[in-house]
């Protein structure tokens, strides 16, 4: 009994107790919380200042931890604790915008997240009512067309780079994929506009397909990068076993390499779609905006969900709140689509991945 | 030994092989063609802008005599907003990356990384809306406090924009959008620090921070630089968040809190393009070309840093 209590005391002598940081954090928050309550009761602030209480509580925590540690443990450990508190605080602060965003979109978006929203367009709507079905259809068509362009091109390029590519052509393609990753989305939109304006000779060209071309320009590099990574993960032994059985290279790639990497490739494609489905700028330029339903990808302006949110916010009619409600409902829909795509991607990666021995 | 070298047996070239490798090569060539087309079409559509008259400049009352006088403030605004965003984003990103790689309990670290990645998945138009309606009103009292407390500091001089639609607000929104990118890359680099180096530092009695300062940060320095450059590239090209939150002017101004803010190339295009016609379209195309050149230079620089590190000279 005597030894079990004596040893920990000896080891931890001259140190703060294990739960000191958490205890000090609670203490600081209570102190500043009480202080701001006093400010409220004294009439210095109109409402209880939650942000201020938390902020100054965190500042107090950082200072108090440093000072106590400095007095008890010395300057080196005090500096270590200072960095620990700062790093934890930074992570906490980074979470605040995310929480604020999600709460805002949920509370403001649910007002119009109803059946009418997903069954009506904005044609002849100037006040309440209306919906975003034309924008949802537009987003689906434009994004699907972009995927139909980018997936074959991206996948074939990845196969070329991993299985065939040697020498200057492969190096050139790798370099250009890197360049493409950095293209600003608005430049992709300008390119698609310039391309179709020159081809059709129509200086005011607007159509959904132009948006698809712009999006595929942004999507191809993501698909190439992720597929390349996945193809490289396929063990060389699998290919060699196939060659040893006399299978030609193209059948090996098609029947052995691709099925092994399929789950990863599908995940990459899903994430690429999630990445471009929220792109606004290129669609604003090339696909334009409209209040009416348009099923034809190749003719006339076509609304998409991000542009819908943008126009509802920036061009509200007389009754502003109706437009803002529709915009937030659109933002909620958009975030849900992105989240669902991300979840599907992770599920595919988790459950359909082949069992490869760890490298 | 030397006399009998077996002749090299070459596999017969099958038609399937030729077709398949040809298709794969074609896929790669499409990328080559697409980028060449981007360059050619942008340049072709931009050429008329260089002879543009003052009346062709969109959204202005003809106060810019030439295209270059117009694009200079825009380029300045683009770089200024992106650099301000990075000033906030880089320290936070390094701290968050360190938290996930070296401080958080290992069991939840992956989940925390995924939460930060979620910030990158949110569309920029939603950031714009959030910036106008939630973040702007939230930061306004702070900006007024800054302007009243430090009126002698030139950057903070008022009057403060009544809706806080100033460049400092925009820079903070941009920082939130860029943080997940820099964090994700720095985290990967920090995790690659040689385990033996870290353990050697700890065995010599270093505290956790001293271990990080002696092993993780020197190892990850090049990675942090290139991650920041990629973040800079993203911030330079960001359109909607800037276009929606900022109250724009085509000026060169360093004031952080006022209503007259230098707008960015991308935001200017988004705002002017729907109503532009004739040579105005070409002028906007040419500003887009300038943006493309700037982002290309930044990305090339970041890749050079990564390349140096891969060659083993960066550490």
XYZ file of N, CA, C and O in Angstrom, chain A residues 51 76-77 79-80 83-84 86-91 93-98 100-102 104-105 108 152-154 156-157 159-160 164 169 172-173 175-187 190-191 193-195 197-199 203 206 217 220 224 246-251 253-254 258 274-275 278-281 284-286 289 306 309-310 313-315 324 328 331 334-335 338-339 342 346, chain B residues 14-17 20-21 23-32 34-35 37-39 41-42 44-45 91-92 95-96 98-100 103 112-119 121-130 132-134 138 142 176 179 205-210 213 233-234 236-240 243-244 265-267 269-271 273-276 281 284-285 287-289 291-292 295-296 299 303:
768
model
N -19.998 34.749 -27.237
C -18.733 34.725 -27.960
C -17.608 35.295 -27.124
O -16.526 34.713 -27.027
N 10.780 25.187 -19.898
C 10.663 24.304 -21.066
C 9.303 23.632 -21.123
O 8.634 23.617 -22.154
N 8.891 23.079 -19.979
C 7.580 22.433 -19.959
C 6.458 23.449 -20.127
O 5.415 23.155 -20.724
N 6.558 26.079 -21.976
C 6.448 26.360 -23.411
C 5.718 25.226 -24.118
O 4.871 25.452 -24.984
N 6.038 23.994 -23.711
C 5.366 22.835 -24.285
C 3.856 22.922 -24.062
O 3.053 22.725 -24.972
N 2.209 25.628 -26.251
C 1.951 25.200 -27.622
C 0.770 24.241 -27.664
O -0.096 24.332 -28.546
N 0.694 23.322 -26.683
C -0.425 22.389 -26.666
C -1.750 23.128 -26.580
O -2.681 22.850 -27.354
N -2.373 26.203 -27.421
C -2.608 26.978 -28.653
C -3.095 26.072 -29.775
O -4.027 26.409 -30.512
N -2.464 24.896 -29.909
C -2.838 23.991 -30.999
C -4.268 23.506 -30.813
O -5.060 23.472 -31.760
N -4.624 23.156 -29.575
C -5.997 22.710 -29.315
C -6.985 23.837 -29.595
O -8.044 23.622 -30.201
N -6.639 25.069 -29.168
C -7.527 26.207 -29.411
C -7.718 26.426 -30.906
O -8.837 26.673 -31.363
N -6.612 26.331 -31.678
C -6.712 26.549 -33.122
C -7.675 25.547 -33.742
O -8.517 25.905 -34.570
N -7.585 24.294 -33.319
C -8.498 23.288 -33.871
C -9.938 23.628 -33.508
O -10.831 23.550 -34.350
N -11.200 26.563 -32.869
C -11.655 27.740 -33.625
C -12.001 27.344 -35.053
O -12.974 27.827 -35.630
N -11.209 26.406 -35.630
C -11.482 26.000 -37.008
C -12.821 25.289 -37.125
O -13.445 25.302 -38.186
N -13.271 24.668 -36.036
C -14.561 23.983 -36.103
C -15.726 24.968 -36.086
O -16.810 24.649 -36.573
N -15.500 26.179 -35.513
C -16.608 27.117 -35.350
C -17.284 27.486 -36.670
O -18.509 27.435 -36.753
N -16.527 27.865 -37.747
C -17.220 28.190 -38.992
C -18.040 27.032 -39.522
O -19.160 27.230 -40.008
N -17.506 25.807 -39.388
C -18.233 24.637 -39.893
C -19.560 24.481 -39.154
O -20.622 24.324 -39.783
N -21.164 26.791 -37.441
C -22.011 27.939 -37.761
C -22.679 27.775 -39.123
O -23.875 28.016 -39.283
N -21.900 27.323 -40.129
C -22.437 27.118 -41.476
C -23.565 26.104 -41.456
O -24.649 26.337 -42.014
N -23.312 24.953 -40.825
C -24.301 23.881 -40.875
C -25.569 24.301 -40.140
O -26.688 24.100 -40.631
N -26.642 27.395 -39.660
C -27.320 28.423 -40.454
C -28.109 27.803 -41.596
O -29.291 28.103 -41.803
N -27.439 26.922 -42.364
C -28.095 26.354 -43.536
C -29.293 25.513 -43.109
O -30.351 25.550 -43.746
N -32.167 28.004 -41.657
C -32.801 28.881 -42.651
C -33.300 28.103 -43.848
O -34.201 28.566 -44.556
N -14.225 8.659 -68.920
C -13.414 7.905 -69.895
C -12.056 8.546 -70.142
O -11.024 7.853 -70.112
N -12.040 9.859 -70.342
C -10.762 10.533 -70.616
C -9.816 10.370 -69.441
O -8.648 9.976 -69.596
N -10.325 10.621 -68.230
C -9.477 10.550 -67.050
C -8.967 9.147 -66.800
O -7.780 8.937 -66.532
N -8.738 6.575 -68.970
C -7.806 6.133 -70.014
C -6.432 6.773 -69.820
O -5.403 6.103 -69.966
N -6.417 8.060 -69.470
C -5.122 8.708 -69.244
C -4.399 8.063 -68.077
O -3.184 7.852 -68.138
N -4.709 4.982 -67.033
C -4.205 3.674 -67.493
C -2.942 3.875 -68.315
O -1.946 3.156 -68.149
N -2.962 4.895 -69.197
C -1.777 5.147 -70.014
C -0.577 5.463 -69.128
O 0.508 4.919 -69.317
N 1.368 2.091 -69.519
C 2.106 2.232 -70.776
C 3.120 3.371 -70.753
O 4.141 3.296 -71.414
N 6.186 11.808 -73.509
C 4.732 12.011 -73.576
C 4.115 11.851 -72.190
O 3.300 12.668 -71.750
N 4.977 14.770 -70.063
C 4.192 15.928 -70.481
C 2.771 15.860 -69.943
O 2.246 16.854 -69.434
N 2.154 14.661 -70.028
C 0.773 14.539 -69.556
C 0.713 14.755 -68.043
O -0.161 15.466 -67.543
N 2.671 16.579 -66.246
C 2.837 18.017 -66.019
C 1.531 18.760 -66.305
O 1.084 19.593 -65.530
N 0.886 18.411 -67.445
C -0.327 19.136 -67.822
C -1.470 18.848 -66.860
O -2.296 19.728 -66.595
N -1.537 17.627 -66.336
C -2.567 17.333 -65.335
C -2.349 18.212 -64.108
O -3.305 18.754 -63.534
N -1.082 18.403 -63.732
C -0.778 19.304 -62.623
C -1.248 20.724 -62.935
O -1.843 21.391 -62.087
N -0.971 21.176 -64.159
C -1.397 22.524 -64.550
C -2.916 22.628 -64.486
O -3.475 23.601 -63.982
N -3.600 21.576 -64.975
C -5.065 21.589 -64.991
C -5.632 21.667 -63.583
O -6.660 22.312 -63.364
N -4.966 21.004 -62.613
C -5.465 21.045 -61.233
C -5.548 22.479 -60.756
O -6.412 22.815 -59.941
N -4.650 23.336 -61.262
C -4.609 24.703 -60.770
C -5.458 25.689 -61.550
O -5.443 26.869 -61.227
N -6.185 25.233 -62.578
C -6.998 26.176 -63.353
C -8.122 26.714 -62.476
O -8.887 25.941 -61.919
N -8.229 28.042 -62.325
C -9.357 28.589 -61.571
C -10.666 28.272 -62.290
O -10.707 28.246 -63.525
N -11.714 28.021 -61.513
C -12.957 27.565 -62.130
C -13.516 28.610 -63.078
O -14.111 28.277 -64.108
N -13.295 29.886 -62.771
C -13.860 30.916 -63.645
C -13.144 30.916 -65.005
O -13.759 31.184 -66.042
N -11.855 30.565 -65.004
C -11.121 30.492 -66.273
C -11.655 29.333 -67.111
O -11.796 29.450 -68.337
N -14.665 30.651 -68.744
C -14.322 31.554 -69.854
C -13.906 30.751 -71.079
O -14.299 31.056 -72.214
N -13.103 29.678 -70.839
C -12.651 28.855 -71.960
C -13.839 28.228 -72.671
O -13.936 28.282 -73.908
N -16.848 29.170 -72.751
C -17.599 30.202 -73.466
C -16.904 30.578 -74.779
O -17.530 30.644 -75.844
N -15.586 30.803 -74.679
C -14.839 31.190 -75.881
C -14.933 30.102 -76.936
O -15.147 30.374 -78.128
N -14.797 28.833 -76.513
C -14.850 27.700 -77.439
C -16.170 27.683 -78.193
O -16.210 27.666 -79.429
N -18.531 30.017 -78.341
C -18.841 31.246 -79.062
C -18.154 31.241 -80.425
O -18.739 31.667 -81.431
N -16.910 30.720 -80.484
C -16.201 30.673 -81.763
C -16.785 29.597 -82.669
O -16.915 29.795 -83.881
N -17.147 28.431 -82.101
C -17.671 27.334 -82.925
C -19.029 27.698 -83.514
O -19.287 27.537 -84.695
N -22.134 35.219 -80.335
C -21.375 35.912 -79.291
C -22.088 35.867 -77.949
O -21.483 36.133 -76.926
N -25.217 30.656 -74.773
C -25.471 30.100 -73.446
C -26.155 28.746 -73.625
O -27.183 28.666 -74.290
N -13.424 20.050 -67.520
C -12.041 20.556 -67.464
C -11.525 20.555 -66.025
O -10.345 20.311 -65.767
N -11.482 16.348 -64.883
C -10.527 15.390 -65.449
C -9.280 15.231 -64.569
O -8.912 14.098 -64.240
N -8.008 11.694 -63.010
C -6.708 11.122 -63.384
C -5.885 10.844 -62.138
O -5.368 9.739 -61.947
N 0.004 -16.388 -69.877
C -0.093 -16.131 -71.302
C -1.198 -15.162 -71.676
O -1.576 -15.055 -72.839
N -1.736 -14.404 -70.698
C -2.795 -13.441 -71.014
C -2.153 -12.197 -71.610
O -1.160 -11.701 -71.073
N -2.692 -11.697 -72.731
C -2.113 -10.469 -73.293
C -2.299 -9.283 -72.359
O -3.157 -9.293 -71.475
N -1.467 -8.242 -72.600
C -1.430 -7.101 -71.669
C -2.787 -6.414 -71.542
O -3.222 -6.065 -70.453
N -3.453 -6.221 -72.704
C -4.702 -5.444 -72.637
C -5.761 -6.197 -71.837
O -6.521 -5.591 -71.071
N -5.778 -7.550 -71.967
C -6.744 -8.324 -71.186
C -6.361 -8.318 -69.706
O -7.235 -8.308 -68.836
N -4.919 -5.833 -68.129
C -5.374 -4.557 -67.577
C -6.880 -4.576 -67.376
O -7.407 -4.169 -66.331
N -7.579 -5.097 -68.383
C -9.040 -5.041 -68.375
C -9.643 -5.990 -67.349
O -10.627 -5.650 -66.680
N -8.038 -3.540 -63.559
C -9.179 -2.659 -63.349
C -10.146 -3.189 -62.294
O -10.550 -2.434 -61.409
N -18.589 15.230 -56.494
C -18.947 16.062 -55.338
C -18.216 17.399 -55.392
O -18.748 18.428 -54.996
N -16.984 17.362 -55.893
C -16.194 18.584 -55.957
C -16.763 19.569 -56.984
O -16.814 20.770 -56.741
N -20.824 21.665 -56.894
C -21.086 22.950 -56.272
C -20.462 24.125 -56.989
O -20.546 25.248 -56.522
N -19.794 23.887 -58.128
C -19.141 24.976 -58.860
C -20.178 25.939 -59.410
O -21.128 25.533 -60.089
N -19.993 27.200 -59.140
C -20.962 28.198 -59.558
C -20.453 29.029 -60.715
O -21.160 29.226 -61.710
N -19.219 29.510 -60.582
C -18.723 30.526 -61.500
C -18.801 30.094 -62.972
O -19.337 30.842 -63.800
N -22.351 30.031 -64.202
C -22.914 31.384 -64.299
C -22.557 32.009 -65.652
O -23.362 32.689 -66.281
N -21.325 31.743 -66.124
C -20.873 32.346 -67.378
C -21.462 31.640 -68.590
O -21.932 32.283 -69.524
N -21.403 30.304 -68.619
C -21.711 29.578 -69.853
C -23.154 29.104 -69.895
O -23.798 29.174 -70.944
N -28.603 31.854 -66.551
C -29.656 31.549 -65.582
C -31.012 31.827 -66.200
O -31.156 32.662 -67.089
N -26.319 25.738 -57.872
C -25.493 26.806 -57.293
C -25.848 28.177 -57.855
O -25.934 29.157 -57.104
N -29.029 29.431 -56.255
C -28.795 30.041 -54.940
C -28.263 31.463 -55.126
O -28.728 32.411 -54.483
N -27.305 31.603 -56.048
C -26.668 32.901 -56.276
C -27.685 33.938 -56.757
O -27.761 35.051 -56.226
N -30.267 35.063 -54.188
C -29.710 35.951 -53.165
C -29.409 37.337 -53.723
O -29.633 38.341 -53.051
N -28.884 37.377 -54.951
C -28.395 38.663 -55.450
C -29.440 39.430 -56.247
O -29.289 40.624 -56.438
N -30.479 38.741 -56.734
C -31.526 39.453 -57.474
C -32.891 39.189 -56.850
O -33.786 38.653 -57.506
N -34.841 34.760 -50.221
C -33.777 34.267 -49.354
C -34.096 32.850 -48.861
O -33.212 31.995 -48.789
N -31.688 29.606 -49.336
C -31.141 28.745 -48.272
C -31.568 27.303 -48.464
O -30.790 26.371 -48.185
N -29.236 25.975 -50.867
C -27.931 25.701 -50.264
C -27.981 24.391 -49.488
O -27.057 23.573 -49.548
N -27.923 21.514 -51.875
C -26.583 21.371 -52.438
C -25.652 20.662 -51.451
O -24.925 19.722 -51.811
N -25.686 21.093 -50.191
C -24.821 20.472 -49.176
C -25.210 19.012 -48.986
O -24.346 18.137 -48.860
N -23.769 16.990 -51.845
C -22.321 16.803 -51.669
C -22.041 15.783 -50.575
O -21.204 14.885 -50.727
N -22.778 15.897 -49.455
C -22.558 14.968 -48.342
C -22.887 13.545 -48.749
O -22.135 12.613 -48.452
N -20.240 12.122 -50.839
C -19.070 11.784 -50.026
C -19.280 10.494 -49.256
O -18.384 9.656 -49.174
N -17.219 6.941 -49.518
C -16.517 6.270 -48.419
C -17.048 4.859 -48.218
O -16.276 3.944 -47.902
N -0.396 -8.181 -80.519
C -1.781 -8.534 -80.828
C -2.565 -7.284 -81.176
O -2.247 -6.182 -80.712
N -3.633 -7.484 -81.946
C -4.469 -6.348 -82.340
C -5.093 -5.703 -81.107
O -5.147 -4.476 -80.975
N -5.560 -6.552 -80.171
C -6.186 -6.031 -78.959
C -5.251 -5.116 -78.192
O -5.644 -4.050 -77.723
N -3.964 -5.536 -78.105
C -2.985 -4.718 -77.405
C -2.839 -3.361 -78.045
O -2.800 -2.328 -77.377
N -5.940 -1.209 -77.480
C -6.100 -0.759 -76.100
C -5.067 0.297 -75.740
O -5.403 1.346 -75.165
N -3.789 0.050 -76.107
C -2.783 1.053 -75.756
C -3.022 2.332 -76.537
O -2.790 3.437 -76.028
N -5.977 3.484 -77.357
C -7.072 4.194 -76.688
C -6.562 4.910 -75.453
O -6.925 6.070 -75.191
N -5.689 4.231 -74.688
C -5.150 4.864 -73.485
C -4.342 6.100 -73.852
O -4.478 7.159 -73.221
N -3.534 5.967 -74.897
C -2.740 7.114 -75.337
C -3.650 8.246 -75.788
O -3.407 9.429 -75.479
N -4.743 7.880 -76.506
C -5.676 8.909 -76.967
C -6.257 9.674 -75.789
O -6.397 10.896 -75.844
N -6.592 8.934 -74.704
C -7.108 9.602 -73.513
C -6.134 10.647 -73.011
O -6.512 11.772 -72.685
N -4.847 10.261 -72.968
C -3.843 11.219 -72.523
C -3.724 12.399 -73.463
O -3.577 13.538 -73.036
N -3.815 12.100 -74.781
C -3.664 13.188 -75.751
C -4.823 14.171 -75.683
O -4.649 15.364 -75.966
N -6.033 13.660 -75.304
C -7.167 14.573 -75.155
C -6.829 15.651 -74.129
O -7.140 16.832 -74.311
N -6.145 15.251 -73.039
C -5.756 16.234 -72.027
C -4.815 17.273 -72.625
O -4.987 18.484 -72.436
N -3.825 16.773 -73.389
C -2.896 17.692 -74.069
C -3.653 18.688 -74.929
O -3.452 19.902 -74.848
N -6.846 19.494 -74.818
C -7.742 20.371 -74.075
C -6.984 21.577 -73.536
O -7.450 22.716 -73.664
N -5.794 21.318 -72.978
C -5.047 22.452 -72.429
C -4.548 23.380 -73.516
O -4.576 24.599 -73.360
N -6.079 23.874 -76.234
C -7.262 24.625 -76.648
C -7.554 25.751 -75.672
O -7.876 26.870 -76.085
N -7.416 25.467 -74.366
C -7.654 26.529 -73.379
C -6.752 27.719 -73.674
O -7.212 28.867 -73.771
N -5.455 27.417 -73.842
C -4.511 28.505 -74.089
C -4.854 29.243 -75.379
O -4.966 30.478 -75.388
N -7.672 29.386 -77.255
C -8.938 30.107 -77.305
C -8.918 31.336 -76.408
O -9.416 32.390 -76.784
N -8.320 31.190 -75.218
C -8.274 32.350 -74.327
C -7.464 33.473 -74.956
O -7.876 34.637 -74.941
N -6.811 33.897 -78.165
C -7.493 34.411 -79.358
C -8.609 35.381 -78.976
O -8.765 36.444 -79.582
N -9.378 35.029 -77.939
C -10.485 35.889 -77.542
C -9.999 37.123 -76.776
O -10.735 38.085 -76.629
N -0.911 29.905 -40.228
C -0.684 29.475 -38.837
C -1.750 28.498 -38.347
O -1.442 27.495 -37.714
N -3.012 28.798 -38.685
C -4.086 27.909 -38.256
C -3.922 26.520 -38.852
O -4.078 25.515 -38.161
N -1.184 24.582 -37.175
C -1.596 24.157 -35.838
C -2.581 22.996 -35.921
O -2.464 22.009 -35.188
N -3.562 23.098 -36.848
C -4.558 22.028 -36.953
C -3.898 20.737 -37.434
O -4.178 19.654 -36.924
N -0.827 19.844 -36.986
C -0.072 19.289 -35.858
C -1.006 18.626 -34.863
O -0.711 17.549 -34.337
N -2.152 19.280 -34.614
C -3.108 18.706 -33.673
C -3.535 17.319 -34.131
O -3.555 16.375 -33.345
N -3.867 17.207 -35.424
C -4.360 15.925 -35.924
C -3.238 14.892 -35.970
O -3.437 13.722 -35.645
N -1.071 15.534 -31.723
C -1.647 15.816 -30.414
C -2.905 14.999 -30.146
O -3.079 14.469 -29.054
N -11.233 13.353 -37.040
C -11.060 14.804 -36.980
C -10.587 15.338 -38.329
O -11.042 16.384 -38.785
N -9.678 14.588 -38.981
C -9.224 14.999 -40.306
C -10.382 15.062 -41.285
O -10.496 16.005 -42.071
N -11.284 14.063 -41.211
C -12.433 14.042 -42.126
C -13.337 15.242 -41.876
O -13.896 15.811 -42.818
N -13.458 15.650 -40.594
C -14.310 16.814 -40.290
C -13.724 18.066 -40.929
O -14.445 18.876 -41.526
N -12.394 18.230 -40.818
C -11.780 19.403 -41.448
C -11.944 19.331 -42.970
O -12.206 20.338 -43.633
N -11.827 18.103 -43.537
C -12.012 17.959 -44.985
C -13.417 18.374 -45.416
O -13.632 18.809 -46.546
N -14.368 18.219 -44.499
C -15.753 18.593 -44.798
C -15.841 20.072 -45.163
O -16.657 20.476 -45.995
N -14.988 20.895 -44.543
C -14.975 22.329 -44.847
C -14.671 22.564 -46.325
O -15.164 23.513 -46.923
N -15.534 20.588 -48.711
C -16.588 20.060 -49.575
C -17.742 21.036 -49.737
O -18.561 20.877 -50.635
N -17.817 22.053 -48.868
C -18.949 22.979 -48.935
C -18.783 23.905 -50.136
O -17.722 24.504 -50.311
N -19.810 24.023 -50.998
C -19.689 24.848 -52.207
C -19.447 26.315 -51.880
O -19.904 26.810 -50.850
N -18.724 27.000 -52.782
C -18.312 28.368 -52.475
C -19.505 29.314 -52.414
O -19.456 30.311 -51.697
N -20.590 28.999 -53.143
C -21.744 29.901 -53.108
C -22.369 29.889 -51.717
O -22.877 30.910 -51.231
N -22.283 28.739 -51.024
C -22.808 28.668 -49.658
C -21.928 29.495 -48.719
O -22.434 30.187 -47.829
N -20.612 29.451 -48.951
C -19.711 30.306 -48.170
C -20.065 31.772 -48.384
O -20.022 32.574 -47.449
N -20.368 32.126 -49.624
C -20.727 33.506 -49.925
C -21.957 33.933 -49.147
O -21.979 34.994 -48.507
N -23.004 33.098 -49.184
C -24.243 33.417 -48.476
C -23.985 33.530 -46.981
O -24.459 34.462 -46.316
N -23.210 32.594 -46.458
C -22.879 32.612 -45.026
C -22.082 33.875 -44.692
O -22.306 34.507 -43.653
N -22.230 36.807 -46.156
C -23.078 38.005 -46.135
C -23.960 38.039 -44.885
O -24.019 39.044 -44.187
N -24.643 36.926 -44.607
C -25.735 36.977 -43.637
C -25.311 36.637 -42.216
O -25.979 37.021 -41.277
N -24.256 35.861 -42.048
C -23.883 35.433 -40.698
C -22.536 36.025 -40.286
O -22.420 36.675 -39.253
N -21.489 39.276 -37.751
C -20.754 38.833 -36.563
C -19.472 39.637 -36.362
O -19.154 40.034 -35.238
N -16.352 43.914 -34.189
C -14.900 43.813 -34.021
C -14.193 44.814 -34.915
O -13.239 45.457 -34.510
N -11.013 30.514 -44.317
C -11.765 29.316 -43.919
C -11.818 28.319 -45.068
O -11.721 27.107 -44.870
N -8.083 26.786 -45.493
C -7.517 26.009 -44.376
C -7.564 24.501 -44.624
O -6.549 23.823 -44.428
N 15.211 13.559 -24.026
C 14.571 14.370 -23.000
C 13.806 15.563 -23.513
O 13.432 16.433 -22.725
N 13.616 15.641 -24.819
C 12.891 16.784 -25.365
C 11.422 16.695 -24.979
O 10.862 15.602 -24.887
N 10.810 17.856 -24.741
C 9.363 17.871 -24.567
C 8.727 17.680 -25.929
O 9.399 17.698 -26.960
N 7.376 17.516 -25.962
C 6.714 17.262 -27.244
C 6.943 18.417 -28.228
O 7.205 18.209 -29.400
N 6.864 19.662 -27.713
C 7.049 20.813 -28.604
C 8.480 20.860 -29.123
O 8.721 21.132 -30.307
N 9.459 20.551 -28.246
C 10.853 20.568 -28.710
C 11.078 19.483 -29.749
O 11.795 19.690 -30.732
N 9.651 20.798 -32.924
C 10.466 21.862 -33.506
C 11.759 21.311 -34.108
O 12.271 21.818 -35.092
N -3.050 29.387 -54.629
C -3.667 29.202 -55.940
C -5.180 29.140 -55.843
O -5.900 29.749 -56.625
N -5.664 28.414 -54.829
C -7.111 28.307 -54.648
C -7.711 29.671 -54.288
O -8.755 30.080 -54.806
N -6.537 32.617 -54.973
C -6.472 33.547 -56.109
C -7.652 33.344 -57.050
O -8.202 34.295 -57.596
N -8.044 32.082 -57.266
C -9.086 31.801 -58.249
C -10.483 31.781 -57.676
O -11.445 31.595 -58.416
N -10.627 31.962 -56.364
C -11.949 31.868 -55.752
C -12.829 33.014 -56.238
O -12.414 34.161 -56.233
N -14.044 32.678 -56.657
C -14.894 33.655 -57.325
C -16.076 34.103 -56.480
O -16.191 35.256 -56.096
N -16.964 33.151 -56.201
C -18.286 33.511 -55.708
C -18.241 34.105 -54.312
O -18.951 35.077 -54.018
N -17.200 37.598 -54.799
C -18.185 38.385 -55.534
C -19.389 38.714 -54.667
O -19.978 39.788 -54.791
N -19.772 37.804 -53.778
C -20.969 38.033 -52.984
C -20.687 38.892 -51.752
O -21.497 39.739 -51.391
N -9.939 39.696 -59.821
C -10.214 39.404 -61.229
C -11.423 38.489 -61.360
O -12.370 38.764 -62.103
N -11.411 37.382 -60.589
C -12.468 36.384 -60.730
C -13.822 36.958 -60.353
O -14.811 36.784 -61.081
N -13.890 37.672 -59.226
C -15.163 38.234 -58.801
C -15.658 39.265 -59.806
O -16.854 39.322 -60.120
N -15.101 39.319 -63.041
C -15.652 38.626 -64.210
C -17.058 38.131 -63.899
O -17.996 38.322 -64.685
N -17.238 37.486 -62.720
C -18.539 36.920 -62.380
C -19.606 38.007 -62.338
O -20.741 37.800 -62.760
N -19.240 39.203 -61.848
C -20.236 40.259 -61.715
C -20.520 40.944 -63.047
O -21.649 41.351 -63.317
N -19.738 39.744 -66.307
C -19.904 38.940 -67.522
C -21.356 38.810 -67.988
O -21.626 38.942 -69.178
N -22.312 38.536 -67.076
C -23.689 38.343 -67.564
C -24.220 39.528 -68.367
O -25.073 39.345 -69.231
N -23.727 40.750 -68.099
C -24.250 41.909 -68.837
C -23.304 42.398 -69.922
O -23.615 43.366 -70.609
N -22.152 41.736 -70.074
C -21.154 42.246 -71.013
C -21.510 41.870 -72.451
O -22.178 40.870 -72.700
N -16.626 41.775 -73.540
C -16.403 40.350 -73.298
C -14.925 40.026 -73.468
O -14.333 39.308 -72.655
N -12.909 41.175 -70.506
C -13.027 40.267 -69.366
C -12.227 38.990 -69.608
O -11.591 38.456 -68.703
N -12.268 38.488 -70.862
C -11.471 37.302 -71.212
C -9.993 37.549 -70.925
O -9.302 36.689 -70.383
N -8.673 39.671 -68.810
C -8.381 39.670 -67.366
C -8.323 38.221 -66.865
O -7.495 37.893 -66.002
N -9.205 37.351 -67.413
C -9.153 35.935 -67.043
C -7.821 35.317 -67.416
O -7.269 34.513 -66.668
N -7.303 35.713 -68.580
C -5.991 35.205 -69.014
C -4.903 35.631 -68.027
O -4.022 34.839 -67.677
N -5.328 36.225 -64.860
C -5.508 35.388 -63.668
C -4.888 34.010 -63.877
O -4.217 33.457 -62.993
N -5.130 33.458 -65.078
C -4.582 32.136 -65.410
C -3.061 32.155 -65.305
O -2.451 31.242 -64.733
N -2.023 32.310 -61.516
C -2.175 31.031 -60.811
C -1.189 30.006 -61.346
O -0.666 29.192 -60.586
N -0.946 30.051 -62.659
C 0.015 29.109 -63.236
C 1.393 29.316 -62.621
O 2.071 28.351 -62.246
N 1.398 27.958 -59.046
C 1.402 26.489 -59.004
C 2.741 25.934 -59.460
O 3.228 24.949 -58.896
N 5.204 23.536 -57.330
C 5.675 22.242 -57.825
C 7.211 22.184 -57.801
O 7.790 21.149 -57.501
